[in-house]
Structures are given as structure tokens and as C-alpha cells.
PDB file of C-alpha atoms in Angstrom:
ATOM      1  CA  ALA A   1      -5.296   1.147 -18.129  1.00 77.00           C
ATOM      2  CA  GLN A   2      -4.176  -1.158 -15.372  1.00 85.00           C
ATOM      3  CA  SER A   3      -6.407  -1.158 -12.356  1.00 91.00           C
ATOM      4  CA  VAL A   4      -7.428  -2.966  -9.205  1.00 94.00           C
ATOM      5  CA  THR A   5     -11.028  -2.734  -8.047  1.00 96.00           C
ATOM      6  CA  GLN A   6     -12.536  -3.585  -4.692  1.00 96.00           C
ATOM      7  CA  PRO A   7     -16.313  -3.468  -5.148  1.00 96.00           C
ATOM      8  CA  ASP A   8     -17.178  -3.317  -1.453  1.00 96.00           C
ATOM      9  CA  ILE A   9     -16.408  -0.155   0.514  1.00 95.00           C
ATOM     10  CA  HIS A  10     -17.249  -1.823   3.795  1.00 96.00           C
ATOM     11  CA  ILE A  11     -18.402  -5.215   5.033  1.00 97.00           C
ATOM     12  CA  THR A  12     -19.767  -6.289   8.409  1.00 97.00           C
ATOM     13  CA  VAL A  13     -19.505  -9.891   9.592  1.00 97.00           C
ATOM     14  CA  SER A  14     -20.210 -11.592  12.877  1.00 97.00           C
ATOM     15  CA  GLU A  15     -17.335 -12.943  14.902  1.00 97.00           C
ATOM     16  CA  GLY A  16     -16.809 -16.577  13.997  1.00 97.00           C
ATOM     17  CA  ALA A  17     -18.432 -16.242  10.586  1.00 98.00           C
ATOM     18  CA  SER A  18     -16.585 -16.718   7.332  1.00 97.00           C
ATOM     19  CA  LEU A  19     -15.269 -13.807   5.303  1.00 97.00           C
ATOM     20  CA  GLU A  20     -14.721 -13.133   1.627  1.00 98.00           C
ATOM     21  CA  LEU A  21     -13.422  -9.810   0.327  1.00 98.00           C
ATOM     22  CA  ARG A  22     -13.635  -9.252  -3.388  1.00 98.00           C
ATOM     23  CA  CYS A  23     -10.937  -7.970  -5.710  1.00 98.00           C
ATOM     24  CA  ASN A  24     -10.887  -7.651  -9.488  1.00 96.00           C
ATOM     25  CA  TYR A  25      -7.931  -6.658 -11.596  1.00 94.00           C
ATOM     26  CA  SER A  26      -7.397  -5.358 -15.093  1.00 91.00           C
ATOM     27  CA  TYR A  27      -3.975  -6.057 -16.538  1.00 87.00           C
ATOM     28  CA  GLY A  28      -2.715  -7.089 -19.936  1.00 79.00           C
ATOM     29  CA  ALA A  29      -0.971 -10.126 -18.525  1.00 80.00           C
ATOM     30  CA  THR A  30      -1.289 -11.936 -15.223  1.00 78.00           C
ATOM     31  CA  PRO A  31      -0.104  -9.464 -12.627  1.00 85.00           C
ATOM     32  CA  TYR A  32       1.599 -10.033  -9.346  1.00 89.00           C
ATOM     33  CA  LEU A  33      -1.206  -9.736  -6.794  1.00 92.00           C
ATOM     34  CA  PHE A  34      -1.165  -8.844  -3.128  1.00 94.00           C
ATOM     35  CA  TRP A  35      -3.443  -8.333  -0.161  1.00 97.00           C
ATOM     36  CA  TYR A  36      -2.484  -5.890   2.578  1.00 97.00           C
ATOM     37  CA  VAL A  37      -4.141  -5.088   5.906  1.00 97.00           C
ATOM     38  CA  GLN A  38      -4.144  -1.718   7.643  1.00 96.00           C
ATOM     39  CA  SER A  39      -5.111  -1.334  11.281  1.00 93.00           C
ATOM     40  CA  PRO A  40      -6.232   2.141  12.399  1.00 87.00           C
ATOM     41  CA  GLY A  41      -3.362   4.607  12.522  1.00 84.00           C
ATOM     42  CA  GLN A  42      -0.896   2.077  11.181  1.00 87.00           C
ATOM     43  CA  GLY A  43       0.919   1.362   7.969  1.00 89.00           C
ATOM     44  CA  LEU A  44      -0.005  -1.488   5.671  1.00 94.00           C
ATOM     45  CA  GLN A  45       1.111  -5.038   6.339  1.00 94.00           C
ATOM     46  CA  LEU A  46       1.458  -7.694   3.650  1.00 93.00           C
ATOM     47  CA  LEU A  47      -0.968 -10.592   4.170  1.00 96.00           C
ATOM     48  CA  LEU A  48      -0.185 -12.706   1.130  1.00 94.00           C
ATOM     49  CA  LYS A  49       0.982 -12.605  -2.483  1.00 91.00           C
ATOM     50  CA  TYR A  50       0.460 -14.490  -5.721  1.00 91.00           C
ATOM     51  CA  PHE A  51       2.937 -14.712  -8.582  1.00 84.00           C
ATOM     52  CA  SER A  52       2.323 -17.996 -10.340  1.00 82.00           C
ATOM     53  CA  GLY A  53       1.655 -21.663  -9.714  1.00 83.00           C
ATOM     54  CA  ASP A  54      -0.949 -22.828  -7.223  1.00 86.00           C
ATOM     55  CA  THR A  55      -3.914 -20.497  -7.491  1.00 91.00           C
ATOM     56  CA  LEU A  56      -4.787 -20.839  -3.804  1.00 96.00           C
ATOM     57  CA  VAL A  57      -2.269 -19.006  -1.663  1.00 95.00           C
ATOM     58  CA  GLN A  58      -1.952 -18.996   2.068  1.00 96.00           C
ATOM     59  CA  GLY A  59      -1.005 -15.960   4.080  1.00 95.00           C
ATOM     60  CA  ILE A  60      -0.521 -14.811   7.614  1.00 95.00           C
ATOM     61  CA  LYS A  61      -3.225 -14.596  10.280  1.00 94.00           C
ATOM     62  CA  GLY A  62      -5.200 -17.474   8.747  1.00 96.00           C
ATOM     63  CA  PHE A  63      -6.047 -15.681   5.491  1.00 97.00           C
ATOM     64  CA  GLU A  64      -6.027 -17.229   2.043  1.00 97.00           C
ATOM     65  CA  ALA A  65      -6.768 -15.943  -1.444  1.00 98.00           C
ATOM     66  CA  GLU A  66      -7.691 -17.596  -4.701  1.00 96.00           C
ATOM     67  CA  PHE A  67      -6.573 -16.389  -8.111  1.00 95.00           C
ATOM     68  CA  LYS A  68      -9.154 -16.943 -10.844  1.00 94.00           C
ATOM     69  CA  ARG A  69      -7.904 -15.946 -14.261  1.00 91.00           C
ATOM     70  CA  SER A  70     -11.280 -16.468 -15.960  1.00 92.00           C
ATOM     71  CA  GLN A  71     -12.913 -13.993 -13.581  1.00 94.00           C
ATOM     72  CA  SER A  72      -9.923 -11.630 -13.216  1.00 93.00           C
ATOM     73  CA  SER A  73     -10.375 -11.975  -9.495  1.00 96.00           C
ATOM     74  CA  PHE A  74      -8.225 -12.462  -6.434  1.00 97.00           C
ATOM     75  CA  ASN A  75     -10.617 -12.752  -3.494  1.00 98.00           C
ATOM     76  CA  LEU A  76      -9.460 -12.907   0.097  1.00 98.00           C
ATOM     77  CA  ARG A  77     -11.033 -15.417   2.483  1.00 98.00           C
ATOM     78  CA  LYS A  78     -10.938 -16.444   6.083  1.00 98.00           C
ATOM     79  CA  PRO A  79     -12.966 -19.337   7.536  1.00 97.00           C
ATOM     80  CA  SER A  80     -13.655 -17.765  10.923  1.00 97.00           C
ATOM     81  CA  VAL A  81     -13.278 -14.071  11.655  1.00 97.00           C
ATOM     82  CA  HIS A  82     -11.962 -12.774  14.966  1.00 96.00           C
ATOM     83  CA  TRP A  83     -12.708  -9.337  16.398  1.00 96.00           C
ATOM     84  CA  SER A  84      -9.047  -8.431  15.914  1.00 95.00           C
ATOM     85  CA  ASP A  85      -9.496  -8.787  12.136  1.00 97.00           C
ATOM     86  CA  ALA A  86     -11.425  -5.524  12.031  1.00 97.00           C
ATOM     87  CA  ALA A  87      -9.298  -3.317   9.780  1.00 97.00           C
ATOM     88  CA  GLU A  88      -9.065  -2.015   6.234  1.00 96.00           C
ATOM     89  CA  TYR A  89      -7.957  -4.433   3.543  1.00 97.00           C
ATOM     90  CA  PHE A  90      -6.290  -3.465   0.296  1.00 96.00           C
ATOM     91  CA  CYS A  91      -5.900  -5.543  -2.814  1.00 96.00           C
ATOM     92  CA  ALA A  92      -2.961  -4.559  -5.007  1.00 94.00           C
ATOM     93  CA  GLY A  93      -1.312  -5.527  -8.269  1.00 92.00           C
ATOM     94  CA  ALA A  94       1.900  -4.969 -10.193  1.00 88.00           C
ATOM     95  CA  ASN A  95       3.321  -5.929 -13.558  1.00 81.00           C
ATOM     96  CA  THR A  96       6.747  -6.940 -12.339  1.00 70.00           C
ATOM     97  CA  GLY A  97       7.147  -8.259  -8.845  1.00 60.00           C
ATOM     98  CA  GLY A  98       5.993  -5.539  -6.488  1.00 65.00           C
ATOM     99  CA  PHE A  99       7.414  -2.668  -8.501  1.00 72.00           C
ATOM    100  CA  LYS A 100       5.086   0.342  -8.713  1.00 81.00           C
ATOM    101  CA  THR A 101       2.198  -1.489  -7.139  1.00 88.00           C
ATOM    102  CA  ILE A 102      -1.331  -0.226  -7.826  1.00 91.00           C
ATOM    103  CA  PHE A 103      -3.758  -0.350  -4.908  1.00 93.00           C
ATOM    104  CA  GLY A 104      -7.501  -0.760  -4.785  1.00 94.00           C
ATOM    105  CA  ALA A 105      -9.593   1.710  -2.808  1.00 94.00           C
ATOM    106  CA  GLY A 106      -9.826  -0.636   0.153  1.00 95.00           C
ATOM    107  CA  THR A 107     -12.573  -2.508   1.991  1.00 96.00           C
ATOM    108  CA  ARG A 108     -13.196  -1.741   5.631  1.00 96.00           C
ATOM    109  CA  LEU A 109     -14.136  -4.798   7.670  1.00 97.00           C
ATOM    110  CA  PHE A 110     -16.303  -4.445  10.743  1.00 97.00           C
ATOM    111  CA  VAL A 111     -16.699  -7.403  13.098  1.00 97.00           C
ATOM    112  CA  LYS A 112     -19.735  -7.594  15.357  1.00 96.00           C
ATOM    113  CA  ALA A 113     -19.948  -9.660  18.487  1.00 90.00           C
TER     114      ALA A 113
ATOM    115  CA  ASN B   1      13.712  -3.691  14.569  1.00 62.00           C
ATOM    116  CA  ALA B   2      14.351  -3.654  10.835  1.00 68.00           C
ATOM    117  CA  GLY B   3      11.868  -1.728   8.784  1.00 90.00           C
ATOM    118  CA  VAL B   4      10.835   1.619   7.390  1.00 94.00           C
ATOM    119  CA  THR B   5      10.818   4.680   9.616  1.00 95.00           C
ATOM    120  CA  GLN B   6       8.975   7.871   8.760  1.00 96.00           C
ATOM    121  CA  THR B   7       9.349  11.232  10.442  1.00 96.00           C
ATOM    122  CA  PRO B   8       7.440  13.198  11.509  1.00 96.00           C
ATOM    123  CA  LYS B   9       4.259  11.298  12.372  1.00 95.00           C
ATOM    124  CA  PHE B  10       2.033  14.360  12.423  1.00 96.00           C
ATOM    125  CA  ARG B  11       2.366  17.868  11.056  1.00 96.00           C
ATOM    126  CA  VAL B  12       0.143  20.894  10.555  1.00 97.00           C
ATOM    127  CA  LEU B  13       1.230  23.410   7.930  1.00 97.00           C
ATOM    128  CA  LYS B  14      -0.133  26.734   6.829  1.00 97.00           C
ATOM    129  CA  THR B  15      -0.823  27.229   3.146  1.00 97.00           C
ATOM    130  CA  GLY B  16       2.375  28.194   1.369  1.00 97.00           C
ATOM    131  CA  GLN B  17       4.742  26.733   3.935  1.00 97.00           C
ATOM    132  CA  SER B  18       7.288  24.117   3.005  1.00 96.00           C
ATOM    133  CA  MET B  19       8.367  20.915   4.683  1.00 96.00           C
ATOM    134  CA  THR B  20      10.283  17.701   4.149  1.00 97.00           C
ATOM    135  CA  LEU B  21       9.169  14.218   5.102  1.00 97.00           C
ATOM    136  CA  LEU B  22      11.924  11.728   5.808  1.00 97.00           C
ATOM    137  CA  CYS B  23      11.831   8.018   5.109  1.00 98.00           C
ATOM    138  CA  ALA B  24      14.616   5.697   6.236  1.00 97.00           C
ATOM    139  CA  GLN B  25      14.925   1.949   5.643  1.00 94.00           C
ATOM    140  CA  ASP B  26      17.520  -0.441   6.998  1.00 90.00           C
ATOM    141  CA  MET B  27      16.786  -3.462   4.798  1.00 86.00           C
ATOM    142  CA  ASN B  28      19.137  -2.524   1.965  1.00 86.00           C
ATOM    143  CA  HIS B  29      16.166  -2.219  -0.395  1.00 89.00           C
ATOM    144  CA  GLU B  30      16.775  -0.751  -3.830  1.00 89.00           C
ATOM    145  CA  TYR B  31      13.286   0.542  -4.526  1.00 90.00           C
ATOM    146  CA  MET B  32      11.576   3.181  -2.431  1.00 93.00           C
ATOM    147  CA  TYR B  33       8.191   4.852  -2.892  1.00 95.00           C
ATOM    148  CA  TRP B  34       6.044   7.665  -1.595  1.00 97.00           C
ATOM    149  CA  TYR B  35       2.260   7.206  -1.617  1.00 97.00           C
ATOM    150  CA  ARG B  36      -0.557   9.348  -0.383  1.00 97.00           C
ATOM    151  CA  GLN B  37      -3.706   7.861   1.097  1.00 95.00           C
ATOM    152  CA  ASP B  38      -7.033   9.652   0.845  1.00 93.00           C
ATOM    153  CA  PRO B  39     -10.439   8.294   1.885  1.00 87.00           C
ATOM    154  CA  GLY B  40     -12.065   6.155  -0.792  1.00 84.00           C
ATOM    155  CA  MET B  41      -9.080   6.438  -3.121  1.00 85.00           C
ATOM    156  CA  GLY B  42      -6.671   3.865  -1.796  1.00 88.00           C
ATOM    157  CA  LEU B  43      -3.001   4.682  -2.142  1.00 93.00           C
ATOM    158  CA  ARG B  44      -1.686   6.724  -5.034  1.00 94.00           C
ATOM    159  CA  LEU B  45       1.950   6.796  -6.040  1.00 95.00           C
ATOM    160  CA  ILE B  46       3.603  10.216  -5.825  1.00 97.00           C
ATOM    161  CA  HIS B  47       7.256   9.513  -6.666  1.00 97.00           C
ATOM    162  CA  TYR B  48       9.564   6.546  -6.560  1.00 95.00           C
ATOM    163  CA  SER B  49      13.219   5.633  -6.747  1.00 94.00           C
ATOM    164  CA  VAL B  50      14.935   2.587  -8.221  1.00 89.00           C
ATOM    165  CA  GLY B  51      18.239   3.230  -6.509  1.00 91.00           C
ATOM    166  CA  GLU B  52      20.537   5.772  -4.941  1.00 94.00           C
ATOM    167  CA  GLY B  53      20.598   8.996  -6.903  1.00 95.00           C
ATOM    168  CA  THR B  54      17.501   8.176  -8.976  1.00 95.00           C
ATOM    169  CA  THR B  55      13.943   9.460  -8.780  1.00 96.00           C
ATOM    170  CA  ALA B  56      10.891   9.247 -11.033  1.00 95.00           C
ATOM    171  CA  LYS B  57       7.329  10.562 -11.132  1.00 95.00           C
ATOM    172  CA  GLY B  58       4.380   8.457 -10.158  1.00 94.00           C
ATOM    173  CA  GLU B  59       0.677   8.993 -10.649  1.00 92.00           C
ATOM    174  CA  VAL B  60       0.268  12.252  -8.673  1.00 96.00           C
ATOM    175  CA  PRO B  61       3.643  14.063  -8.599  1.00 97.00           C
ATOM    176  CA  ASP B  62       2.535  17.696  -8.903  1.00 96.00           C
ATOM    177  CA  GLY B  63       3.476  19.862  -5.939  1.00 96.00           C
ATOM    178  CA  TYR B  64       6.040  17.385  -4.603  1.00 97.00           C
ATOM    179  CA  ASN B  65       9.747  16.831  -5.044  1.00 97.00           C
ATOM    180  CA  VAL B  66      11.941  13.981  -3.880  1.00 98.00           C
ATOM    181  CA  SER B  67      15.571  13.140  -3.390  1.00 98.00           C
ATOM    182  CA  ARG B  68      17.524   9.957  -2.734  1.00 97.00           C
ATOM    183  CA  LEU B  69      21.064  10.958  -1.941  1.00 95.00           C
ATOM    184  CA  LYS B  70      21.672   7.844   0.140  1.00 96.00           C
ATOM    185  CA  LYS B  71      20.302   4.377  -0.536  1.00 94.00           C
ATOM    186  CA  GLN B  72      18.609   4.141   2.849  1.00 95.00           C
ATOM    187  CA  ASN B  73      16.862   7.532   2.742  1.00 97.00           C
ATOM    188  CA  PHE B  74      14.082   8.901   0.548  1.00 98.00           C
ATOM    189  CA  LEU B  75      12.906  12.463   1.171  1.00 98.00           C
ATOM    190  CA  LEU B  76       9.598  13.963   0.089  1.00 98.00           C
ATOM    191  CA  GLY B  77       9.373  17.747  -0.107  1.00 97.00           C
ATOM    192  CA  LEU B  78       6.467  20.125  -0.356  1.00 96.00           C
ATOM    193  CA  GLU B  79       7.706  23.499  -1.551  1.00 92.00           C
ATOM    194  CA  SER B  80       4.467  25.442  -1.106  1.00 96.00           C
ATOM    195  CA  ALA B  81       1.821  23.459   0.725  1.00 96.00           C
ATOM    196  CA  ALA B  82      -1.796  23.588  -0.404  1.00 97.00           C
ATOM    197  CA  PRO B  83      -4.953  22.337   1.366  1.00 97.00           C
ATOM    198  CA  SER B  84      -5.290  19.678  -1.355  1.00 96.00           C
ATOM    199  CA  GLN B  85      -2.123  18.099   0.026  1.00 97.00           C
ATOM    200  CA  THR B  86      -3.821  17.284   3.303  1.00 97.00           C
ATOM    201  CA  SER B  87      -3.423  13.524   3.424  1.00 97.00           C
ATOM    202  CA  VAL B  88      -1.671  10.612   5.036  1.00 96.00           C
ATOM    203  CA  TYR B  89       1.689   9.931   3.426  1.00 98.00           C
ATOM    204  CA  PHE B  90       3.273   6.502   3.370  1.00 97.00           C
ATOM    205  CA  CYS B  91       6.759   5.496   2.456  1.00 97.00           C
ATOM    206  CA  ALA B  92       7.414   1.938   1.280  1.00 94.00           C
ATOM    207  CA  SER B  93      10.351  -0.080   0.045  1.00 92.00           C
ATOM    208  CA  ASN B  94      11.138  -3.397  -1.593  1.00 88.00           C
ATOM    209  CA  GLY B  95      14.071  -5.245  -3.029  1.00 78.00           C
ATOM    210  CA  GLY B  96      14.666  -4.385  -6.684  1.00 57.00           C
ATOM    211  CA  GLY B  97      17.298  -5.953  -8.889  1.00 52.00           C
ATOM    212  CA  GLY B  98      15.734  -8.228 -11.513  1.00 52.00           C
ATOM    213  CA  GLN B  99      12.521  -9.903 -10.478  1.00 49.00           C
ATOM    214  CA  VAL B 100      11.083  -8.562  -7.263  1.00 54.00           C
ATOM    215  CA  THR B 101       9.130 -11.363  -5.701  1.00 54.00           C
ATOM    216  CA  TYR B 102       7.810  -9.870  -2.506  1.00 70.00           C
ATOM    217  CA  GLY B 103       5.616  -7.014  -1.434  1.00 85.00           C
ATOM    218  CA  TYR B 104       6.285  -3.703   0.177  1.00 90.00           C
ATOM    219  CA  THR B 105       7.425  -2.884   3.662  1.00 90.00           C
ATOM    220  CA  PHE B 106       5.567   0.230   4.775  1.00 93.00           C
ATOM    221  CA  GLY B 107       6.325   2.938   7.261  1.00 95.00           C
ATOM    222  CA  SER B 108       3.685   3.926   9.799  1.00 94.00           C
ATOM    223  CA  GLY B 109       2.717   7.076   7.921  1.00 95.00           C
ATOM    224  CA  THR B 110       2.758  10.859   8.299  1.00 96.00           C
ATOM    225  CA  ARG B 111      -0.551  12.628   8.813  1.00 96.00           C
ATOM    226  CA  LEU B 112      -0.275  16.077   7.232  1.00 97.00           C
ATOM    227  CA  THR B 113      -2.885  18.797   7.547  1.00 97.00           C
ATOM    228  CA  VAL B 114      -2.592  21.993   5.521  1.00 97.00           C
ATOM    229  CA  VAL B 115      -4.735  24.873   6.779  1.00 97.00           C
TER     230      VAL B 115
END
């Protein structure tokens, strides 16, 4: 069955430190992959997406993600975390574009001063 | 501002009561979706629509019904609410028509409590 897995339920990083959130997918073919961010009490906002081509994709708010086919991974990174990045992050995948996207369980990011 | 609007934002129901959640989008999107979000489970697809007048079941459709009489609106109904339907409900939309190459636009959610 198709799935998206986020191994970390929560992560704490210091402000200014680098960040990497893990995501693994299980699809028959290369899926369309997405990262979303959810601030408390809000809906989800699209950070970035990967369809094909360059395996390093840039998104909004200084985030980037790297697609690694050999590891079935699509990890999200940011070089320097700001306190405003504290939120929940969802990795997601779909067979065709964004149709019927499947979401991971989410990783909550805490940022300490 | 263009986007997805959900009403209401909060609701408390008694077991057995019914209600309808409304989702409206003004981006001319073909596809619309209803998800529920529960702690530790991410978002699970309830129902979806690929265009006006169409609906289909998602991963967790039991206890819910939907309608899409107009392209811009997607309604989610609970005929007889149960405590297990306590959740946060999100509506989302995206383009449709051949290859869809961008992600969802989400509404801000409806927090439903069934007592």
C-alpha cells in the first residue's frame, strides 16, 4: 500500500541551528512529493513540491528538500531555524500531481532560545 | 483574498445530532477534498470530488456524506454524530484537468466536538 512515513513525532532545535525533518515514502513509482507546514490553529500551507528533475527543491521561508530515490526519502532542511518556524510539518505524496494526496503523521518542531 | 473558506470554525454537537460543514473556494479548482485530522494520525481523506456534481469515497467515509452541487462549494454532512467523529476537519482544493502540478490550498479548519 502507498504510504508516507515521518519517523519523528517531535524534534527540538535551538534557534539558529540547522534542521532536518525526515520523510520516507512507499510508492510503486516515483510519487509527487510535498511538504506542508501547519501553525497552531491554522490550516496547512504548502512549503515546496517535487515532481521530477532536480532532486534538490527550494521552497518558501528558506526551506529546501532533497529527493533520494535510493533511500525512498524526501527530507526537509533549513540551514538556520528561527523561532517562528515552530509548527507541525507534514510530508505528503500522490501518484498523479496532488490528486488524493496521502499525508504523513506529522513532525512537531519546537525551537528553543 | 482568494482561497478556501470553511464554516463554521467551531461546533459542539450532541451524539445523534446532524450538521453540515461548508467549504467554498474561489480559485475555480476542479478537485475538492475533505480530510479529518486526529493527533498522531496526520490527515485522512474522507470524501473527494473531481468536479461539479461528482463525489467519491476516500479512506474513512463511514458516517459522512458529501455533495457538490456547485463547482465552488463542497459540503460535508454528518447525519448522526458520534463521539468518534470528534476531530478537526479540513477542506482542500486543487486544479484538476490532466496533470495537476501543484499542491493543495487548505481552509483554516473546523473543530468539531461530539459529546
